[in-house]
Coordinates of C-alpha atoms and ligand atoms in Angstrom, one line a residue:
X1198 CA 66.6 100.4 -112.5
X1199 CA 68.5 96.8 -112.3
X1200 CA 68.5 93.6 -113.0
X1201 CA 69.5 90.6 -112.2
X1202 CA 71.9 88.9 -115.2
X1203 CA 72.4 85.7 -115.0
X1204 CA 76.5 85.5 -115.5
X1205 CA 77.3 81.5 -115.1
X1206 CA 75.4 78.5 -114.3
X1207 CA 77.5 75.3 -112.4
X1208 CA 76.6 71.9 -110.9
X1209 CA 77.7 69.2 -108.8
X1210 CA 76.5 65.9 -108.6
X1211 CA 77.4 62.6 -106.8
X1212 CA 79.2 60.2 -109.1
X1213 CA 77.5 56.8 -108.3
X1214 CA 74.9 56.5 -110.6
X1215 CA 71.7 54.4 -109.7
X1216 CA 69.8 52.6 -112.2
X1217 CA 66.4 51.9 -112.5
X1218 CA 67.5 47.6 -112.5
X1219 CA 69.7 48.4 -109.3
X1220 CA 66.7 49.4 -107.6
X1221 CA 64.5 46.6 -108.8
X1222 CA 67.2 44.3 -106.4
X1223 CA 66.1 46.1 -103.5
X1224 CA 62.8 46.6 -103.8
X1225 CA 59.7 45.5 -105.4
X1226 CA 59.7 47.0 -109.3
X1227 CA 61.2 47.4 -112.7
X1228 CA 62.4 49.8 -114.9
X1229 CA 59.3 49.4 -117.3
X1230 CA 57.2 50.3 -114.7
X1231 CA 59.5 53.6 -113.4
X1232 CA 60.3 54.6 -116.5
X1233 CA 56.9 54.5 -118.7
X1234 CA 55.4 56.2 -115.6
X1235 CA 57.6 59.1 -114.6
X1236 CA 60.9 58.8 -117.3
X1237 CA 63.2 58.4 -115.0
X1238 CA 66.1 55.5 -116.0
X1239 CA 69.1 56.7 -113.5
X1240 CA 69.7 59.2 -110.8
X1241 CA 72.5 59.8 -109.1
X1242 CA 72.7 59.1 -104.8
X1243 CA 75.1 60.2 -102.5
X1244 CA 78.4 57.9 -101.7
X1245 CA 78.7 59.3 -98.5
X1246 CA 79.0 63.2 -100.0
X1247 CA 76.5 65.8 -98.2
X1248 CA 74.5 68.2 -99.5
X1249 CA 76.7 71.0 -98.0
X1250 CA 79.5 69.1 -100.3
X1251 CA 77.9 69.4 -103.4
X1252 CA 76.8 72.3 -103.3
X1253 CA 80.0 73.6 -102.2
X1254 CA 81.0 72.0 -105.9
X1255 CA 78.7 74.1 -107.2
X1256 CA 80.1 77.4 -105.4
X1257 CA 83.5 76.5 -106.3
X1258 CA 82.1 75.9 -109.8
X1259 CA 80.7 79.3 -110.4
X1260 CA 83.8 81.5 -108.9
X1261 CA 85.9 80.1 -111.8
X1262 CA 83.5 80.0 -114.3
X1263 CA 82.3 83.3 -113.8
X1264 CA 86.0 84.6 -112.7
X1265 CA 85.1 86.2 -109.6
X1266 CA 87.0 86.8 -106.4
X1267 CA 85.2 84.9 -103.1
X1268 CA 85.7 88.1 -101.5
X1269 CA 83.5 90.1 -103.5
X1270 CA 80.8 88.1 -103.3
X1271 CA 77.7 89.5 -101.6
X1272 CA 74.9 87.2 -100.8
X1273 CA 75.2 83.1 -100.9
X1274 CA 71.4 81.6 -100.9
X1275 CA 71.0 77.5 -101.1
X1276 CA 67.6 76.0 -101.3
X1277 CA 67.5 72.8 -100.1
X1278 CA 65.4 70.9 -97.9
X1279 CA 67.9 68.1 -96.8
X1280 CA 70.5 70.0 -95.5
X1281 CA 73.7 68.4 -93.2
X1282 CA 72.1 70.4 -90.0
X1283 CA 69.7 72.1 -88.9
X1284 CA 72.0 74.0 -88.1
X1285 CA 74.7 75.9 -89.1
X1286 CA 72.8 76.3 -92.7
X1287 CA 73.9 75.2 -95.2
X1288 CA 75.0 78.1 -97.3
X1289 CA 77.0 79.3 -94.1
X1290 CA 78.9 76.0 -94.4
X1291 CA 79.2 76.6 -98.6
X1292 CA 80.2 80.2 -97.0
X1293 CA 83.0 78.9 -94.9
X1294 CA 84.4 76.6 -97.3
X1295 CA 85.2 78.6 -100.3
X1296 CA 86.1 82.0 -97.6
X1297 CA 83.3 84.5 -99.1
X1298 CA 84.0 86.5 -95.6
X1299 CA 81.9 89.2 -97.2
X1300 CA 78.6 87.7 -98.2
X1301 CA 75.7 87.2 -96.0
X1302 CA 74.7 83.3 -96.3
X1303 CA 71.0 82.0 -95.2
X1304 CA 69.1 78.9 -96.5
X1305 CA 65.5 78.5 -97.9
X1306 CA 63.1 75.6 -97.5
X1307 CA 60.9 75.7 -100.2
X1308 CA 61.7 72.1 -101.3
X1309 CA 60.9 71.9 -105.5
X1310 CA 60.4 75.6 -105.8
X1311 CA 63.0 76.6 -103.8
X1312 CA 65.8 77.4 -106.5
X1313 CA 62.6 80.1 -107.9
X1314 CA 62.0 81.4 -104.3
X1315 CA 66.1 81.7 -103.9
X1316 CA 66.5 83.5 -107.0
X1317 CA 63.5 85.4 -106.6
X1318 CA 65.1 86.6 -103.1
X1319 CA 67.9 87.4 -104.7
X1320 CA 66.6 89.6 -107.5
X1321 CA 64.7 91.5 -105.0
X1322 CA 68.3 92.5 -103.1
X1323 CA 69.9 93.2 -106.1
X1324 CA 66.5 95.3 -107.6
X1325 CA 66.5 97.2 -104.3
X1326 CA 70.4 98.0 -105.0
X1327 CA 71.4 96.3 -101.0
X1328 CA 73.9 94.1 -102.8
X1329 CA 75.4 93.7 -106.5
X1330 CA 75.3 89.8 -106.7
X1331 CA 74.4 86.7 -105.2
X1332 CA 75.0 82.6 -105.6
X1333 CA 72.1 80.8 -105.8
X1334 CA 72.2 77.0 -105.4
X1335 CA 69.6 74.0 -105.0
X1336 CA 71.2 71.7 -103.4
X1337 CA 69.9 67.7 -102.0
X1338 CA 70.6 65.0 -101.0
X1339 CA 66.6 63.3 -100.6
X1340 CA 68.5 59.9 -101.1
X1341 CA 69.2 60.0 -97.1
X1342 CA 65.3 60.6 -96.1
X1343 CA 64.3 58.0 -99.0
X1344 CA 62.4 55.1 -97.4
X1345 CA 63.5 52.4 -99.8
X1346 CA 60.5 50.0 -98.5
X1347 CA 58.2 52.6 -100.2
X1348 CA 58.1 51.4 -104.3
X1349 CA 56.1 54.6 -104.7
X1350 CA 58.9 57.1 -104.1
X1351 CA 62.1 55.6 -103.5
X1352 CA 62.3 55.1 -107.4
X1353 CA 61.8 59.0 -107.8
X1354 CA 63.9 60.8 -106.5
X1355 CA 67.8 61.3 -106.7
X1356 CA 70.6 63.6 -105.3
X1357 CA 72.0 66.7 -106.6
X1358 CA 73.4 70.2 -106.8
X1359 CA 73.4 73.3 -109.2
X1360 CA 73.2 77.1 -109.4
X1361 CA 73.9 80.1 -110.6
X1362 CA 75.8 83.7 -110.0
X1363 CA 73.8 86.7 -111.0
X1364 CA 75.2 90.2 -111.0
X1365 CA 73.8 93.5 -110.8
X1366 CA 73.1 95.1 -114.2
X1367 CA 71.4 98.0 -115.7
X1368 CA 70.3 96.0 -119.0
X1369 CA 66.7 94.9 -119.1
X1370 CA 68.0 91.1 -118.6
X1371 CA 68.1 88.2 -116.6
X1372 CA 64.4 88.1 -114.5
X1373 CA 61.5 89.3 -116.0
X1374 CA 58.7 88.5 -114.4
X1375 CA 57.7 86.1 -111.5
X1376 CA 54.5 84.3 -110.5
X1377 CA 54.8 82.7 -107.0
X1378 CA 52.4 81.2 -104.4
X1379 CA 51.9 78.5 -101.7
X1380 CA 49.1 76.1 -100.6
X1381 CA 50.2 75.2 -97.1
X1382 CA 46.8 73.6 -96.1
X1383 CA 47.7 70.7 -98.4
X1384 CA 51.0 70.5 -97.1
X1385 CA 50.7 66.9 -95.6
X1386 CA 50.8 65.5 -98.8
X1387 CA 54.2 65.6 -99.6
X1388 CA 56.1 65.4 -96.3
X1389 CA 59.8 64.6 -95.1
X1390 CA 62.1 65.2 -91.7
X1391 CA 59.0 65.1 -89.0
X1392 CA 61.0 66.2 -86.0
X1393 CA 58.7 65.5 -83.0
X1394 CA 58.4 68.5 -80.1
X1395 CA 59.7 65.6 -77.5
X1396 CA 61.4 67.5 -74.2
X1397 CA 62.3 66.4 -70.2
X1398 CA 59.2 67.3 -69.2
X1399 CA 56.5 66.2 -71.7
X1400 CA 55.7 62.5 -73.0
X1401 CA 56.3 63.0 -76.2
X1402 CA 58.7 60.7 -77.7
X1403 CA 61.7 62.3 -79.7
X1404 CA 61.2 58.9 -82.3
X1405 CA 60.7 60.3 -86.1
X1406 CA 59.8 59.2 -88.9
X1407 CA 61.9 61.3 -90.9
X1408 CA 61.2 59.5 -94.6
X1409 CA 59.7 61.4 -97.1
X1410 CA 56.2 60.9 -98.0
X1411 CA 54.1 61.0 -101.0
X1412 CA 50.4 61.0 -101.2
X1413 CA 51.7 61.0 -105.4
X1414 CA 48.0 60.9 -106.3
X1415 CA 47.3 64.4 -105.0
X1416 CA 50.5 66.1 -105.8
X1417 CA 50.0 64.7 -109.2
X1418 CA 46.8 66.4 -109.4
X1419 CA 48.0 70.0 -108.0
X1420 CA 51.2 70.1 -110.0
X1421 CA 48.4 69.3 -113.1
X1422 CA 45.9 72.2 -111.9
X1423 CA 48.3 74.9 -110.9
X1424 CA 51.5 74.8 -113.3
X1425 CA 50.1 76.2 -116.5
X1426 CA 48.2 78.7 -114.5
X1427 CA 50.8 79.8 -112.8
X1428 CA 52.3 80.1 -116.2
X1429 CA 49.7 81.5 -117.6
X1430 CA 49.3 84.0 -115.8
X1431 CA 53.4 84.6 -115.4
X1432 CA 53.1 84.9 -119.4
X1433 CA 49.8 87.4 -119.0
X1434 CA 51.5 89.3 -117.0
X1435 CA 54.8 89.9 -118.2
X1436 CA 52.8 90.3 -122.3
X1437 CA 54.7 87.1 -123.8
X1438 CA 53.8 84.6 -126.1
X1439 CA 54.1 81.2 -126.5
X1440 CA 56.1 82.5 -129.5
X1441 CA 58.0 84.9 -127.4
X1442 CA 59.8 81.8 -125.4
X1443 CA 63.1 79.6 -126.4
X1444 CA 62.3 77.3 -124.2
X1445 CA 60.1 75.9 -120.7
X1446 CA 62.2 74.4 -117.7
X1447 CA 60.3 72.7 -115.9
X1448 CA 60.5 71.2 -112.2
X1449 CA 62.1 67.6 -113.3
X1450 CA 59.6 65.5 -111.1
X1451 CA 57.9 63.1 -113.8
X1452 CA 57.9 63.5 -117.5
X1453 CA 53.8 62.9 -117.6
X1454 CA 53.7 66.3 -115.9
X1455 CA 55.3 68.0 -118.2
X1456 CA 53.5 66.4 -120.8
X1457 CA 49.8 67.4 -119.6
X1458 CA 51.5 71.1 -118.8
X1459 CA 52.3 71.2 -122.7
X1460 CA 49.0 69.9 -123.8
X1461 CA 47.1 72.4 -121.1
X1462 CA 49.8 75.9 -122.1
X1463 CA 49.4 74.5 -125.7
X1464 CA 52.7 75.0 -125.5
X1465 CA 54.8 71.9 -127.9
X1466 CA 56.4 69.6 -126.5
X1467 CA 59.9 70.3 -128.4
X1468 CA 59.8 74.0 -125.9
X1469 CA 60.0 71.9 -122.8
X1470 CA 63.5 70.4 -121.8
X1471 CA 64.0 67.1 -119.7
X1472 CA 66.2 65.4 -118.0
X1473 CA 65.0 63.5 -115.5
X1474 CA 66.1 60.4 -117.0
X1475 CA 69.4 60.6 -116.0
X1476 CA 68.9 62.3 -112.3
X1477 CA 65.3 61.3 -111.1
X1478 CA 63.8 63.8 -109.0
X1479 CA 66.4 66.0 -107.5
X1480 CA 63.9 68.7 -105.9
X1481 CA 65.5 72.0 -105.8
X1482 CA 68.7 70.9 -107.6
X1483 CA 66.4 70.0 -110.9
X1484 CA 65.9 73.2 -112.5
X1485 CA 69.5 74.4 -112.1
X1486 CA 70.8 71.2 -112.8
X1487 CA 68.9 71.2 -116.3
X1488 CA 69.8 75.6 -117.0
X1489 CA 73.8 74.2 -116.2
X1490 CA 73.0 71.5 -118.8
X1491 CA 71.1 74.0 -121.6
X1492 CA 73.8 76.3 -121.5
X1493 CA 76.3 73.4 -121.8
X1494 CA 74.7 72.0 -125.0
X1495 CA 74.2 75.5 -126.3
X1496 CA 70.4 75.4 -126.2
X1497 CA 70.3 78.4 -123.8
X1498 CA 72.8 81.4 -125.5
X1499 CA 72.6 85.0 -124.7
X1500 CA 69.5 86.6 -125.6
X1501 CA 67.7 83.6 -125.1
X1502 CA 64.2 84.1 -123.0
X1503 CA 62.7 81.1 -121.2
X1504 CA 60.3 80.1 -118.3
X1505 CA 61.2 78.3 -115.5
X1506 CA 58.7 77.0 -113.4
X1507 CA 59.3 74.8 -109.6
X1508 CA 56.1 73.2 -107.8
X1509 CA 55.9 70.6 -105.2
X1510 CA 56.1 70.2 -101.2
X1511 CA 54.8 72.7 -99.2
X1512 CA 52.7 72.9 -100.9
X1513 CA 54.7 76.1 -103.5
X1514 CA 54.6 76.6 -106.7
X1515 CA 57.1 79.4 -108.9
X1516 CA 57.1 80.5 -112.0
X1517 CA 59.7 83.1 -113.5
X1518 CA 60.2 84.7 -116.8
X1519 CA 64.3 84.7 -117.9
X1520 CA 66.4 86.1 -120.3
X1521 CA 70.2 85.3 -120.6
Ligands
LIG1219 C1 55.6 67.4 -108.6 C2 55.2 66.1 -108.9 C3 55.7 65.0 -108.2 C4 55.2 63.7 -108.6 C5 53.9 63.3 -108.2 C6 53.5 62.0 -108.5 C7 54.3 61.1 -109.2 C8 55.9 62.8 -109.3 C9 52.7 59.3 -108.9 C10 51.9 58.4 -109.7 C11 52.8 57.3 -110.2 C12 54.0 57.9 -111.0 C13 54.7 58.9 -110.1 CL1 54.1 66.0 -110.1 C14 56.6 65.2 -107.2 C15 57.0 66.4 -106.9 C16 57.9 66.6 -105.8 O1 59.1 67.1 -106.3 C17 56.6 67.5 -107.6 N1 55.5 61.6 -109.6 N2 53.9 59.8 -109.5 C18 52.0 56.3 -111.1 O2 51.9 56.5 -112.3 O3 51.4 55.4 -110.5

């Protein structure tokens, strides 16, 4: 049987940095306010950089760090939901830029959970034995959909890329488990990139409103009711317990989340890394941005076993069971 081994872990992020102050010039609020309520202070926007550049960063990243040739590499995934086009995708542009003329490149849209659906994807291939590894990358830039009229969510979010390189491997390793699911009829509250079905020959005008929206409210309330059991029942399943895990990464989208997921997994507090101070809300750039960041402080080594777990937009929720 195989696995999936996580081999190296990169990221790429925009250098301007954004502070909470910055954004109280523009609009309506103050860093008391953003940062008591979701425990963000910075994040980092775009300069003019796309999210096909950054995540080629992150590509480019990975090949040195895990020493591979771009010609042996099999399968490029990136999860985003702001890509530069609709199309090409954006992993056939990541493709094209670092010459991996071998792999087969294809985007998901599965917005916060969309690094857990990549990898999951991924694993599956490499399970199956169709390919030997893969690059998996969350990639976004949200700042370019933000509506920064909106106090409510333009003080969120941030812009972002990260990922990882797994490799085929015959070692009980890498994922472990998985708990995934979606809840599309509540979809609408957490929307971005409307593209209206405008044509010659109907009335419909072609005039989006492609900002993101955030009924926060109710995706506040979901993330609450279905994170700790989906990782509950991820941990049932796979016959862990709480003592069993290194450490919880979760989705980076507001630090009372992760709070009231602790209190409800009884799971403590010091488990759960966070980072959204310094990078906001990056969607599906936040959990790979914070692995890149664990295994750079040392607070992911090998051997170490962890749950990662994505929710938001769709709305999707993932969580998976890891060992490095
Ligand atoms: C998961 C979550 C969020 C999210 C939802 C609401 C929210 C983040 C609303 C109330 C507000 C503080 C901020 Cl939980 C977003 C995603 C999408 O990635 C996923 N913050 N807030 C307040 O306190 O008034």
């Amino acid at each position: 049987m195989y696995f999936s081994k996580i081999i190296a872990t990169g990221a790429c992020v925009p250098d301007m940095i954004v502070t909470n102050d910055d954004l109280a010039k523009i609009v309506d609020t103050n860093d008391e306010w953003i940062s008591s309520r979701s425990g963000i202070k910075r994040r980092h926007f775009s300069k003019g950089e796309n999210t096909s550049d950054i995540a080629t960063g992150v590509a480019k990243e990975l090949i040195q760090k895990a020493g591979i040739d771009p010609l042996d590499i099999d399968l490029i995934i990136v999860a985003s939901v702001s890509a530069d086009y609709t199309t090409p995708s954006t992993a056939c542009l990541v493709q094209g830029n670092i010459g991996a003329v071998n792999a087969v490149a294809f985007d998901v849209g599965a917005a916060c959970s969309g690094f857990i659906f990549g990898l999951s994807i991924a694993d599956k291939y490499i399970k199956s034995g169709v390919y030997k590894n893969a690059i998996v990358i969350g990639a976004e830039v949200l700042s370019k959909y933000l509506d920064f009229e909106d106090r409510g969510t333009c003080v969120l979010f941030g812009d972002g890329a990260a990922g990882v390189f797994v490799e085929r491997t015959e070692e009980r390793t890498g994922l472990l488990a998985e708990e995934m699911g979606s809840d599309g009829a509540k979809g609408m509250a957490l929307t971005g990139g409307h593209s209206p079905a405008g044509n010659a020959f109907n009335d419909v005008t072609r005039q989006a409103k492609r900002e993101l929206y955030m009924d926060g409210r109710a995706i506040f309330d979901f993330a609450t009711r279905t994170v700790p059991k989906s990782v509950k029942s991820l941990m049932e399943k796979a016959g862990v317990t709480v003592d069993d895990l290194d450490f919880v990464l979760p989705h980076q989208a507001n630090s009372r989340i992760v709070e009231i997921i602790s209190r409800k997994l009884k799971i403590p507090m010091d488990k759960f890394y966070m980072n959204m101070d310094e990078y906001g809300n990056t969607s599906s750039a936040s959990i790979p941005i914070a692995l890149n960041e664990m295994v750079e402080k040392g607070i992911i080594k090998e051997g170490s076993v962890g749950v990662l777990t994505g929710f938001g937009a769709g709305l999707t929720w993932g969580s998976m069971l890891i060992k490095f």
